[in-house]
Short mmCIF file of C-alpha atoms (C1' of nucleotides) in Angstrom, two decimals:
data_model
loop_
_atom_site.label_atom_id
_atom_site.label_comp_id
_atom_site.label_asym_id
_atom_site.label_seq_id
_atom_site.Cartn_x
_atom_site.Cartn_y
_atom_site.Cartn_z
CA UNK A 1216 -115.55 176.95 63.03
CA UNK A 1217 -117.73 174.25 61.38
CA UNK A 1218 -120.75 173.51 61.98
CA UNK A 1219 -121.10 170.09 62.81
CA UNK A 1220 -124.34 169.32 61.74
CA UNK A 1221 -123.88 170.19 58.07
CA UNK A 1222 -123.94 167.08 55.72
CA UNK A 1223 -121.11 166.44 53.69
CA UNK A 1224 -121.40 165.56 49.97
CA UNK A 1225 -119.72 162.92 48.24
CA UNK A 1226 -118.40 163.13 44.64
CA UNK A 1227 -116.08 160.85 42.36
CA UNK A 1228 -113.43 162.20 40.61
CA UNK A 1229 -111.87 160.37 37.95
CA UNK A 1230 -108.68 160.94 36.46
CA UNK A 1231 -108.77 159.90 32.96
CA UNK A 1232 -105.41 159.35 31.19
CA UNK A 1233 -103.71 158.67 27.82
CA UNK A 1234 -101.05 158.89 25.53
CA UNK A 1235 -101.32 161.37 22.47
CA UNK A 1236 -98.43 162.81 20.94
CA UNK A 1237 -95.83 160.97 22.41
CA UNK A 1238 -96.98 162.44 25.95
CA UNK A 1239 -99.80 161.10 28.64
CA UNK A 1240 -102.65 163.33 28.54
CA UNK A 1241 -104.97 163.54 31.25
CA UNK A 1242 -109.20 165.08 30.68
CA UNK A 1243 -109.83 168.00 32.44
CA UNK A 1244 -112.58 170.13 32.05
CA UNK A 1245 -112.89 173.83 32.80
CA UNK A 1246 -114.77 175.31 35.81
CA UNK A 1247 -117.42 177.60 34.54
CA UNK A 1248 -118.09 178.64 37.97
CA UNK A 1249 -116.97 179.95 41.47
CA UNK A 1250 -115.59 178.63 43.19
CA UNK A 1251 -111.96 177.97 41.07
CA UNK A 1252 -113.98 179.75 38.06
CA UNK A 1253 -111.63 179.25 35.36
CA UNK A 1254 -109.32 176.62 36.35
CA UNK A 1255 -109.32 173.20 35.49
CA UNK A 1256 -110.59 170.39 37.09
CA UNK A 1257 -110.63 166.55 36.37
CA UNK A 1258 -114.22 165.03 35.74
CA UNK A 1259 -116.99 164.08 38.49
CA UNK A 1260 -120.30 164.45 39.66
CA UNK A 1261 -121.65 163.67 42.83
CA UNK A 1262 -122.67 160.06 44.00
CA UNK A 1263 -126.16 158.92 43.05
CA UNK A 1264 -127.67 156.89 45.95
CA UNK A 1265 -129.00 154.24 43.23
CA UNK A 1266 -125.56 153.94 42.34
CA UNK A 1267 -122.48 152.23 43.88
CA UNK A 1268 -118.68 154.19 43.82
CA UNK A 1269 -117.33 152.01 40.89
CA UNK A 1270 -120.63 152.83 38.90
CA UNK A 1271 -120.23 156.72 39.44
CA UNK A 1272 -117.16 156.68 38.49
CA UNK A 1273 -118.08 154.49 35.52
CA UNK A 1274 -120.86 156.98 34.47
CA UNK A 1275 -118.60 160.08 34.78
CA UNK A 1276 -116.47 158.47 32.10
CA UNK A 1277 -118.94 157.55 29.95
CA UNK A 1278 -120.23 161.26 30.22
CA UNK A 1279 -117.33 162.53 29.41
CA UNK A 1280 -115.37 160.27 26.77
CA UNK A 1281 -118.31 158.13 25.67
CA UNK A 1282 -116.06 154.68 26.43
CA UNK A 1283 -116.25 151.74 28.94
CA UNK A 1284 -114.93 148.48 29.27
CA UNK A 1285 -111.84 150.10 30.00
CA UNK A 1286 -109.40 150.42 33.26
CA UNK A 1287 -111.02 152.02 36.09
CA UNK A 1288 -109.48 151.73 39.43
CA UNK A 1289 -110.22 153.33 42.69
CA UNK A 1290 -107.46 155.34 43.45
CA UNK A 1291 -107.92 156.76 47.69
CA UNK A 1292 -110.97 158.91 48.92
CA UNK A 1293 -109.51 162.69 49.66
CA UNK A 1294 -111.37 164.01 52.49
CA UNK A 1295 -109.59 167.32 53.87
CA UNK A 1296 -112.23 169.45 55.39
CA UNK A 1297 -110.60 172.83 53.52
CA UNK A 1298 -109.94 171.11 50.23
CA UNK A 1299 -113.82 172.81 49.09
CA UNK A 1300 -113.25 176.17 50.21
CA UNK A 1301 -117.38 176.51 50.69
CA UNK A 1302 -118.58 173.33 51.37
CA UNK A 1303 -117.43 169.25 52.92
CA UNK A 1304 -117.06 167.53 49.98
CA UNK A 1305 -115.40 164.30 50.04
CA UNK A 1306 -114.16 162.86 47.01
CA UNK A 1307 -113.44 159.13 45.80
CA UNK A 1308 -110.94 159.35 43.24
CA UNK A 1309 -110.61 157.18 40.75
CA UNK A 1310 -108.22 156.65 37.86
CA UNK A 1311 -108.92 155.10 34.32
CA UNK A 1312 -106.71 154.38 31.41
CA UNK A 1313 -107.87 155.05 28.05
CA UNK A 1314 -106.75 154.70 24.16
CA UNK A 1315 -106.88 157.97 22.24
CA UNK A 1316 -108.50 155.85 19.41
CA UNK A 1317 -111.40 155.16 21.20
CA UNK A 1318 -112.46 158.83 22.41
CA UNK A 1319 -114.69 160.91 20.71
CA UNK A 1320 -114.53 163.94 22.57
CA UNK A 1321 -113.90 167.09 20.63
CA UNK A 1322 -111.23 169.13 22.90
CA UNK A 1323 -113.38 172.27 23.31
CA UNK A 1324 -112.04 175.83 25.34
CA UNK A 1325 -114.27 173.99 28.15
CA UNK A 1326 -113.00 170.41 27.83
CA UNK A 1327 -109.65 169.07 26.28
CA UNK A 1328 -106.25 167.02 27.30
CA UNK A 1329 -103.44 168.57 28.67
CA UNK A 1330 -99.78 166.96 29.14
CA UNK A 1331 -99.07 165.71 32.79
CA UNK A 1332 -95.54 167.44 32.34
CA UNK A 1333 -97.16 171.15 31.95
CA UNK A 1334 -100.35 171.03 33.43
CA UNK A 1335 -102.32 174.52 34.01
CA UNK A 1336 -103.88 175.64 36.74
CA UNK A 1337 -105.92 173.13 38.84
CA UNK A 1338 -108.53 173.61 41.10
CA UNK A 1339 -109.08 171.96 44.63
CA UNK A 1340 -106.18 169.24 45.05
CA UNK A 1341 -106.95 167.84 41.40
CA UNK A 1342 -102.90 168.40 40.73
CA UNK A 1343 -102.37 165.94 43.80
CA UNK A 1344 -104.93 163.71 42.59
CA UNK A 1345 -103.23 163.51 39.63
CA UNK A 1346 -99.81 163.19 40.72
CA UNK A 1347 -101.26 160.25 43.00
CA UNK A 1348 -102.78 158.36 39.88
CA UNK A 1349 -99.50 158.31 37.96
CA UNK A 1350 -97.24 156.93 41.05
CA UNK A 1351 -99.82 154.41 41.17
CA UNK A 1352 -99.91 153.55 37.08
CA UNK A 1353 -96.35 153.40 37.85
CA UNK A 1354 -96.64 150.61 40.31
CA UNK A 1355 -99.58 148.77 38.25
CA UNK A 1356 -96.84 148.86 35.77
CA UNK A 1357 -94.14 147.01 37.23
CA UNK A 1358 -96.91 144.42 38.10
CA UNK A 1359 -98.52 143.46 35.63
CA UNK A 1360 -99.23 145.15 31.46
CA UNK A 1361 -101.84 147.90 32.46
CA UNK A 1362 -99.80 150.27 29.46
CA UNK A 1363 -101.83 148.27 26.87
CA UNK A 1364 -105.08 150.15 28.25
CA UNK A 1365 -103.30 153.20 26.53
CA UNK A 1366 -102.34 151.99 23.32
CA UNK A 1367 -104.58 151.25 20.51
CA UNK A 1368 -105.88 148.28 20.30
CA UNK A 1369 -103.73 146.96 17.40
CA UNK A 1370 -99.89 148.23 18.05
CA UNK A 1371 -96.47 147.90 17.56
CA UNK A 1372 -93.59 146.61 20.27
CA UNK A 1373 -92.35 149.76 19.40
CA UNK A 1374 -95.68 151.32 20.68
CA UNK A 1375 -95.34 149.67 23.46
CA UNK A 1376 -92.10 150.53 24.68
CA UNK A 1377 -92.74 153.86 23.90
CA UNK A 1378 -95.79 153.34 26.51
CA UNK A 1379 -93.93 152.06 28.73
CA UNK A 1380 -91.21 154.42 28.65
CA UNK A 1381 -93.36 157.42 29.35
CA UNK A 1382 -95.21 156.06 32.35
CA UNK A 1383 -91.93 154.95 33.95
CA UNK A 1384 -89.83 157.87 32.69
CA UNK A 1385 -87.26 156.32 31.76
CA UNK A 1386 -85.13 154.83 28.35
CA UNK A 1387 -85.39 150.96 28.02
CA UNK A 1388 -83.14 149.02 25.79
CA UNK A 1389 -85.16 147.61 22.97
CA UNK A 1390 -84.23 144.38 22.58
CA UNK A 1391 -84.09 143.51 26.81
CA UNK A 1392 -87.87 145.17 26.30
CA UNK A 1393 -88.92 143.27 23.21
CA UNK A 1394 -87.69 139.94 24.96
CA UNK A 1395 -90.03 140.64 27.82
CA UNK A 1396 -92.81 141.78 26.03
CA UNK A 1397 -93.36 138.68 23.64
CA UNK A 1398 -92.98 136.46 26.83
CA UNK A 1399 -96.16 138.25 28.58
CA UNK A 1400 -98.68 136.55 29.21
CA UNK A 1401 -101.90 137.66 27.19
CA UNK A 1402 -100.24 139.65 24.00
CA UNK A 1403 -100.82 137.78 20.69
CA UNK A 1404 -99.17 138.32 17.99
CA UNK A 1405 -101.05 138.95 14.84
CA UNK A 1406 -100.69 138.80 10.65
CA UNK A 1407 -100.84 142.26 10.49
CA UNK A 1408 -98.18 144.81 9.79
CA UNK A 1409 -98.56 148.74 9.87
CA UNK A 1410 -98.09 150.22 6.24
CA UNK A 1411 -97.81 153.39 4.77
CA UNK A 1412 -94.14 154.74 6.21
CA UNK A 1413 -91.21 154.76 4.28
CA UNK A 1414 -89.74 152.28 6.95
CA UNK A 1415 -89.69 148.46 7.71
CA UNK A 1416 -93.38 147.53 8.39
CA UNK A 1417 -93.91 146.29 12.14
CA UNK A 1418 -95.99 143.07 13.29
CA UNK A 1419 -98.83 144.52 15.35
CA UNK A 1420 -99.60 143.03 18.18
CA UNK A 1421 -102.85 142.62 20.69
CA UNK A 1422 -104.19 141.87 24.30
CA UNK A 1423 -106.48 139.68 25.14
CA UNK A 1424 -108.66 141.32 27.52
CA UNK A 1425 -108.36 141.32 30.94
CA UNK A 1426 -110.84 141.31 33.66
CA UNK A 1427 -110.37 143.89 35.81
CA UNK A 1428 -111.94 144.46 39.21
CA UNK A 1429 -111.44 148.01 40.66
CA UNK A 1430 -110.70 146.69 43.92
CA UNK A 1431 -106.87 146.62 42.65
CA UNK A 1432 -105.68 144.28 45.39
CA UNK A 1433 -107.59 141.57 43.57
CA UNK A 1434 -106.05 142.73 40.09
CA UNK A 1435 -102.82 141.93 41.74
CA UNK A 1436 -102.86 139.10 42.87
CA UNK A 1437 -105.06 137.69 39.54
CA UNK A 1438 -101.35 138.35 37.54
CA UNK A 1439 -99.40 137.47 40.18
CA UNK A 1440 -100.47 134.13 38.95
CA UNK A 1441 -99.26 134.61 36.09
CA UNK A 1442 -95.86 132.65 35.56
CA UNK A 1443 -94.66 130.33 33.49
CA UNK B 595 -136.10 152.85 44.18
CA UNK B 596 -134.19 155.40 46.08
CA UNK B 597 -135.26 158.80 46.63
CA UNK B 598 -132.34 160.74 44.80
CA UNK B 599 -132.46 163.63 47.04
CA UNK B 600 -131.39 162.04 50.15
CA UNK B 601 -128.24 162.51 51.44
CA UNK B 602 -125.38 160.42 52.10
CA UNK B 603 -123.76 159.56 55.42
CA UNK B 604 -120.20 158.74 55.22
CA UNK B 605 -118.04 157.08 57.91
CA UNK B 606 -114.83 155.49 58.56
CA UNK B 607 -114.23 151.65 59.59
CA UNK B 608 -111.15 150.70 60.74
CA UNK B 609 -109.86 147.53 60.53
CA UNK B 610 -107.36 146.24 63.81
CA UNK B 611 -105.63 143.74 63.44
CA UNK B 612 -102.85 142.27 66.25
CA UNK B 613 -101.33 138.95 66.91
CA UNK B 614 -102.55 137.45 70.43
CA UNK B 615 -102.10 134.01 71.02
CA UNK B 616 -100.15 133.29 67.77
CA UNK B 617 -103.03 134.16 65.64
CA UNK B 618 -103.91 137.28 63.80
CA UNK B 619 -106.94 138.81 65.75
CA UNK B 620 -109.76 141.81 64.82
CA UNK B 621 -110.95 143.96 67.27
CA UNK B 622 -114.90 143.66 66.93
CA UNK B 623 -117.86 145.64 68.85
CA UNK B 624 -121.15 144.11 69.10
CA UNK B 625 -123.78 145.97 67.71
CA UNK B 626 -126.48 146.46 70.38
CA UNK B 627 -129.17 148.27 67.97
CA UNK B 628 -130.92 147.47 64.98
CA UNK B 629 -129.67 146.48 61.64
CA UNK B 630 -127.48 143.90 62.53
CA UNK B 631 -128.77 144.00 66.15
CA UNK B 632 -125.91 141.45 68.16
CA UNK B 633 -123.83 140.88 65.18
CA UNK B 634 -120.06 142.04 65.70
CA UNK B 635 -119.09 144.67 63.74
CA UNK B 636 -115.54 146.71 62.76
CA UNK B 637 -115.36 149.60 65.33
CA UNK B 638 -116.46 152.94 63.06
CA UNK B 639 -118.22 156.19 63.04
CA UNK B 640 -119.44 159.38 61.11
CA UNK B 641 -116.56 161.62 59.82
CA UNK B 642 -116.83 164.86 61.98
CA UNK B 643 -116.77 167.82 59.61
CA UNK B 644 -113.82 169.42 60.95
CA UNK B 645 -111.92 166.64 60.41
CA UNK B 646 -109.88 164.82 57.74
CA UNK B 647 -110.75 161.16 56.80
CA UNK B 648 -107.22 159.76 58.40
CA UNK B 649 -107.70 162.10 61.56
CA UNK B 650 -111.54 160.09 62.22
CA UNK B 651 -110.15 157.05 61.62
CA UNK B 652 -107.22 158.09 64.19
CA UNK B 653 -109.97 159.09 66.77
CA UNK B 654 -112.01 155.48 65.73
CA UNK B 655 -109.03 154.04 66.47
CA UNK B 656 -108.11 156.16 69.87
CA UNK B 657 -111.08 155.66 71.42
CA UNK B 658 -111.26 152.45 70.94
CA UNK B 659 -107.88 151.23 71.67
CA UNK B 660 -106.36 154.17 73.10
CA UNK B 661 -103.17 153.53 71.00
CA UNK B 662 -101.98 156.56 68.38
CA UNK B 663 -98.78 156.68 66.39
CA UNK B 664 -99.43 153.17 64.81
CA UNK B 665 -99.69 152.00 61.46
CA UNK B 666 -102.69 153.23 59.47
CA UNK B 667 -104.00 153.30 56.18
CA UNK B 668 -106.42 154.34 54.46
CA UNK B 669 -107.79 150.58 53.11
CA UNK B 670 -110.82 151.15 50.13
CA UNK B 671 -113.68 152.87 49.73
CA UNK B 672 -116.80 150.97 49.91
CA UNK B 673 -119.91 152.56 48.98
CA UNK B 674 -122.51 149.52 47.62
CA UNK B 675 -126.08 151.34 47.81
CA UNK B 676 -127.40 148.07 49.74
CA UNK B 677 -124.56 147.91 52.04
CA UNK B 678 -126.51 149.34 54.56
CA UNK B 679 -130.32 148.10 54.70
CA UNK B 680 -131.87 151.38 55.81
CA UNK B 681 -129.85 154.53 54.83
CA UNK B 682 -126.97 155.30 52.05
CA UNK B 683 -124.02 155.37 53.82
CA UNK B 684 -120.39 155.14 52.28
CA UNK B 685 -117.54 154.03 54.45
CA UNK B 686 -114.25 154.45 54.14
CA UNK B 687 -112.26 151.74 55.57
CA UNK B 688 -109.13 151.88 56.95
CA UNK B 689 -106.47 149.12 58.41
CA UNK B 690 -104.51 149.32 61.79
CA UNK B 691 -101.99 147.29 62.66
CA UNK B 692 -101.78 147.33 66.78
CA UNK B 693 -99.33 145.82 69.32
CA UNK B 694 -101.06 144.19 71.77
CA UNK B 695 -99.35 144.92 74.63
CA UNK B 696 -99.95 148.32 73.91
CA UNK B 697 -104.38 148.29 73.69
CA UNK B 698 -105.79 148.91 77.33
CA UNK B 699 -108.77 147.64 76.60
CA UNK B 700 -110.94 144.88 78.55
CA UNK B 701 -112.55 142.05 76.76
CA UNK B 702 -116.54 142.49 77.29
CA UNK B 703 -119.37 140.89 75.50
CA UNK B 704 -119.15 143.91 73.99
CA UNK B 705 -116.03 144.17 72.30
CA UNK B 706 -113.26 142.03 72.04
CA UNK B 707 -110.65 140.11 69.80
CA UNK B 708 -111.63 137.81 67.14
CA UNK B 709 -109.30 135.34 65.32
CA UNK B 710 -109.28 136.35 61.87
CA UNK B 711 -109.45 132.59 61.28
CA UNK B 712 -112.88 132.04 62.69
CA UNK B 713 -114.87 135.31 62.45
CA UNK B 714 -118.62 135.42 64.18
CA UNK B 715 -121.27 136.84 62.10
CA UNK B 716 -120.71 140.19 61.22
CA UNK B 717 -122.61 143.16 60.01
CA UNK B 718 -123.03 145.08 56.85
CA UNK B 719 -120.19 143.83 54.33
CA UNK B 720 -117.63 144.16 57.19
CA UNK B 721 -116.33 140.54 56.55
CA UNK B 722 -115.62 141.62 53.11
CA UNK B 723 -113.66 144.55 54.99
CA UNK B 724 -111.73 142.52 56.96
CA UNK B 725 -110.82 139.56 53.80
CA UNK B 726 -109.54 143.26 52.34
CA UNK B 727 -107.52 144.53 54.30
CA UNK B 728 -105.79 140.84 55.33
CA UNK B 729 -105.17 140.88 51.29
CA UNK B 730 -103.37 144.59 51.83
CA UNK B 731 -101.10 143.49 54.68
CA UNK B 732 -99.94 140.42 53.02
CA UNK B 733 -99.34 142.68 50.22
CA UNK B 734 -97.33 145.33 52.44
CA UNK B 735 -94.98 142.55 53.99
CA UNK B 736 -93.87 141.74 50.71
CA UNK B 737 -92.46 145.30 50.38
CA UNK B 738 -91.63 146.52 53.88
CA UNK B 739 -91.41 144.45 57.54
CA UNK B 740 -94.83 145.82 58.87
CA UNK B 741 -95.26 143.20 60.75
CA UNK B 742 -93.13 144.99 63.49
CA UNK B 743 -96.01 146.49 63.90
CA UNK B 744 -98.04 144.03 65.41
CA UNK B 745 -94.88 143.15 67.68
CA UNK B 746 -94.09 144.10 71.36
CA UNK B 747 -91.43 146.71 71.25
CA UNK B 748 -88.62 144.32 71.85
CA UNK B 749 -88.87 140.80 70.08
CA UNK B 750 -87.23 138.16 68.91
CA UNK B 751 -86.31 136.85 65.60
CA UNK B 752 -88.49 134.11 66.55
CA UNK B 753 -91.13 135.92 66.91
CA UNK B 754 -90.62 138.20 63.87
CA UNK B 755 -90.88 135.26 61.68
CA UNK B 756 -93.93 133.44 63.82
CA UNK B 757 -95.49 136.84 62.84
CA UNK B 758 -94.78 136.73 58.85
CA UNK B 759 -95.88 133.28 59.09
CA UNK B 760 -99.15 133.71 60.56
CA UNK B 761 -99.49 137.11 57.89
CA UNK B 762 -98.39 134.95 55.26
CA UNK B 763 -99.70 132.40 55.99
CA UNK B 764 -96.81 129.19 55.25
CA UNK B 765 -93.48 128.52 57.13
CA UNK B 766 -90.28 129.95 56.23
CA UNK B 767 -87.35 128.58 56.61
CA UNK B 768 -85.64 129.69 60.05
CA UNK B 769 -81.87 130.39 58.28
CA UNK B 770 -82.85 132.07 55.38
CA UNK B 771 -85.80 134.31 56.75
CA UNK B 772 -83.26 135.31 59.78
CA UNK B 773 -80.73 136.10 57.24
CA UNK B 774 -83.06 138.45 55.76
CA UNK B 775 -84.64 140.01 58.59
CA UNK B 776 -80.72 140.35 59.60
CA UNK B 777 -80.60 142.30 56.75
CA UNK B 778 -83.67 144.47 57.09
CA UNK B 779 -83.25 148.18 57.30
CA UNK B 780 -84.08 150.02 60.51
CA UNK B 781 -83.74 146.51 62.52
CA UNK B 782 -81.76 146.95 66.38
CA UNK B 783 -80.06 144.63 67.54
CA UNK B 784 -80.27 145.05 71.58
CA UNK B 785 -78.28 143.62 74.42
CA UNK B 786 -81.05 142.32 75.71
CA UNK B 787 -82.11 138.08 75.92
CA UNK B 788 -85.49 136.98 76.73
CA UNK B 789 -85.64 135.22 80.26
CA UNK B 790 -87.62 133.29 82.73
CA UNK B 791 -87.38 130.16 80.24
CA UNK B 792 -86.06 126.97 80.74
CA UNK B 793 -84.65 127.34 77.38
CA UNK B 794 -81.26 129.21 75.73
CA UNK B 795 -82.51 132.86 76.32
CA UNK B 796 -82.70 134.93 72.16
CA UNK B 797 -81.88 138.14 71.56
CA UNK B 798 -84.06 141.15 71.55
CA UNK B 799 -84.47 143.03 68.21
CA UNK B 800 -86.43 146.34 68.21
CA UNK B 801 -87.25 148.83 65.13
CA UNK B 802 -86.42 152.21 64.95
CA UNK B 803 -89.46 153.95 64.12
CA UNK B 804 -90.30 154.96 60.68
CA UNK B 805 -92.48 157.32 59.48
CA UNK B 806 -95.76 156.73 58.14
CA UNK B 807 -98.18 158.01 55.43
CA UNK B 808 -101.97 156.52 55.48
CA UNK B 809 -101.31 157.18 51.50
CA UNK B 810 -99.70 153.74 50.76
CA UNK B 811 -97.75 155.16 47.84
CA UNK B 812 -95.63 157.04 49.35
CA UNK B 813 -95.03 154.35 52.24
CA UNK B 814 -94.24 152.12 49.28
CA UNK B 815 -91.74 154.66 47.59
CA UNK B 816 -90.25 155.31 50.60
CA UNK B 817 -89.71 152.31 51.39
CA UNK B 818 -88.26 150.83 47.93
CA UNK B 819 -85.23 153.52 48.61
CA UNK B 820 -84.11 151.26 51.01
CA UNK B 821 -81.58 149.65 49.31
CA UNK B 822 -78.08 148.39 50.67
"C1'" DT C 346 -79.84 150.75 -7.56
"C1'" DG C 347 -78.77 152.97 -3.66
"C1'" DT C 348 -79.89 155.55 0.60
"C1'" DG C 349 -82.26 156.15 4.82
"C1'" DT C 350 -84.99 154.53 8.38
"C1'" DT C 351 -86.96 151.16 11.26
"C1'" DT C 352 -87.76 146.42 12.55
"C1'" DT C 353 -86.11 142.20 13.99
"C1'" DC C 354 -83.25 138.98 16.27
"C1'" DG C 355 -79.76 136.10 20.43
"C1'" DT C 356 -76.02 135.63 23.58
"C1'" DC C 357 -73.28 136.46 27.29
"C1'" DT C 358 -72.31 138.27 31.78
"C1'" DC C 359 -73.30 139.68 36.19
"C1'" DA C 360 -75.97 140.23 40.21
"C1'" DT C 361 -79.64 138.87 42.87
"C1'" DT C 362 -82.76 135.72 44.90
"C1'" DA C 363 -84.67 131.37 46.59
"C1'" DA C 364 -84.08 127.11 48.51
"C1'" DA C 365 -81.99 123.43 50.73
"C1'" DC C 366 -79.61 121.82 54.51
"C1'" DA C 367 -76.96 120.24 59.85
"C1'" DT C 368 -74.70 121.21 63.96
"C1'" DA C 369 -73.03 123.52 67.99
"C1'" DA C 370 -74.17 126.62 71.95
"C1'" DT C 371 -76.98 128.02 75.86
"C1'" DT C 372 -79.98 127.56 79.51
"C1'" DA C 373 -83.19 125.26 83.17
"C1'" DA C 374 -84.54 121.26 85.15
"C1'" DT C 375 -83.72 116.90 86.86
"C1'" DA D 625 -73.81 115.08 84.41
"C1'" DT D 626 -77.49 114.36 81.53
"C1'" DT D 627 -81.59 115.72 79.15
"C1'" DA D 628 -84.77 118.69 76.80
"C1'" DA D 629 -85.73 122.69 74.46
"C1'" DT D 630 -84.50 126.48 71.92
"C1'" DT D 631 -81.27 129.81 69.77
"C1'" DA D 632 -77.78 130.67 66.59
"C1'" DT D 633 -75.17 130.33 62.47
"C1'" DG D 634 -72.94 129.62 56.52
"C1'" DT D 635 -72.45 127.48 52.28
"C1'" DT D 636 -73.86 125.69 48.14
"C1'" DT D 637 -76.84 125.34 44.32
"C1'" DA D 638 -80.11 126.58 40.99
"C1'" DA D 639 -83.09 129.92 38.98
"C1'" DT D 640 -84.19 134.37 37.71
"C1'" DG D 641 -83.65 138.95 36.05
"C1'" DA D 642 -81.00 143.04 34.28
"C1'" DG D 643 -78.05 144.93 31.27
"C1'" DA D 644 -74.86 145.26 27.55
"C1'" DC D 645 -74.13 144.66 22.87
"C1'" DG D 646 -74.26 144.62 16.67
"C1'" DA D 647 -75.91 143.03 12.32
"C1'" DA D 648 -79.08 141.87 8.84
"C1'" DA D 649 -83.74 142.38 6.64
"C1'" DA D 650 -87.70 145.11 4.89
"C1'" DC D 651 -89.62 148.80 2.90
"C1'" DA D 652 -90.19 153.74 0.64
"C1'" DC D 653 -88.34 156.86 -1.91
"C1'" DA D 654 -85.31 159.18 -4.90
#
DNA sequence: TGTGTTTTCGTCTCATTAAACATAATTAAT
DNA sequence: ATTAATTATGTTTAATGAGACGAAAACACA
């Protein structure tokens, strides 16, 4: 059935998410050919063998939305035998969390986002993939404030929340959120308000940044440190 | 540097880990070849092309130990180009958590158990593997009582919380962490004591089994339904 | 000046969790 | 019968977190 002296080949795969329109986006990019010729796939590229996983996936990013310094996490290593119908490719997947300022891709026919809620046609397991990588911003979310990877880098509490409330699907009260907000650790609060609505003006507000290792055990327990 | 065109090898690790001897211990093999040449390493080997990543690290694991139907999970993905000194080869690592009366397997100088607490030398980045996945099951018990799984079958409270100790490394309090295993899901209460003691004979608990997915996600979710 | 929209702000209650803590019961051995 | 070792068991307190809840201030615009 296989033969068992083929090589297999080893690709990242990096799920690349944000939040435009009110909705989380993720990147995927069209398959120009067989096999899934037509569908859409998230970004990756095989492994270089100068190169380690978390520098792959790095470099698949920066192909494809020209930004790093951001949050890149390795999400699990998908290895089914039948999940390339021609070949054994096993893929490291990783996820990374991205603000729609920062990208400076021009959504193509070939390349564009598409919301998480109504996602087309995938090829391989990309649509498990992708489920995968938002149960897991889910849980980075109740640990510690990944959400600010998706907002710009100046933003409102109301931003926030909004953030917030899309990733974890649910309605928050606003002033329960905005209590819990300004007592995390990291945001600063800044002299800045938005302008140009017909509404109140809003404080923006800003991260300082975070180290991040991609080994995501080690992100945890970095903010589990964090109490007052 | 590296000759681009070469492929890579990919295998799994896996991590065991049991409690012998009130202390959390790693089943090592000494490596009898060259690199590492009589350092101890994880117990591993080359994915087999018909098979899925979880289903190698299941036969790792079987022919090592001869145990199945234990807890495994798929750990991280490590894939450093200088991990290995002479090839490119990308492991992915798994964890195990074993009861030790179950392994039939006889100490040699070949393999054997290794307190986690004083490791020999190891090959490769396999320490690194180990700190890892000790990190990941500290992080488990604090969602869900894994630690059954590195109990007999029937045990007592005793030596449930000797267990989270050791994993956890501090002392609990014997009321309150008895109240809460009390109040753990899936916990049996048998009519059975411990004998042979000169002591007041405890009560036998057991689990009922639960089912388990290598993808830690959905352990997690499963598990956080457990609510009273 | 008034209308509409959004921001901003604090308190109370309830439920949950963590921690501290001491004594009686059971058994084997002597 | 006494001793030694271990199991077994509840209450109180303090701290934390979640949720509910309404009113005033700032701005743009008409």
């Amino acid at each position: 059935m296989f033969n068992e002296t083929k090589t297999h080949e080893i690709t990242v795969d990096v799920v690349i998410l944000t939040i435009i329109n009110n909705a989380i986006q993720v990147l995927l990019v069209k398959r120009l050919n067989e096999p899934f010729k037509d569908k859409w796939a998230i970004p990756g590229g095989y492994v270089r063998l100068s190169e380690n996983l978390d520098q792959a996936a790095l470099r698949v990013l920066k192909e494809r939305t020209n930004v790093d310094n951001i949050y890149l996490e390795q999400l699990y290593t998908f290895g089914d035998p039948l999940r390339h119908p021609n070949s054994r490719v096993i893929t490291c997947a990783y996820f990374a969390l991205v603000r729609a300022e920062d990208i400076k891709i021009i959504s193509s026919p070939e390349l564009g986002w598409h919301k998480v809620s109504a996602l087309p046609p995938l090829a391989f397991d990309h649509k498990e993939i992708i489920q995968y990588s938002l149960k897991r911003t889910r849980e980075r979310l109740e640990i510690c404030p990944v959400a600010y990877q998706l907002l710009n880098e100046k933003f409102t509490l109301t931003e926030m929340q909004k953030s917030y409330e899309l990733i974890m699907d649910k309605k928050l009260d606003k002033r329960n959120f905005r209590k819990k907000a300004l007592a995390t650790e990291g945001l600063i609060e800044l002299d800045e308000y938005t302008k140009s609505s017909s509404k109140r003006p809003a404080r923006l507000y800003t991260f300082e940044s975070i180290k991040l290792d991609s080994k995501r055990a080690h992100f945890i327990s970095n903010k589990k440190k964090e109490k007052k």
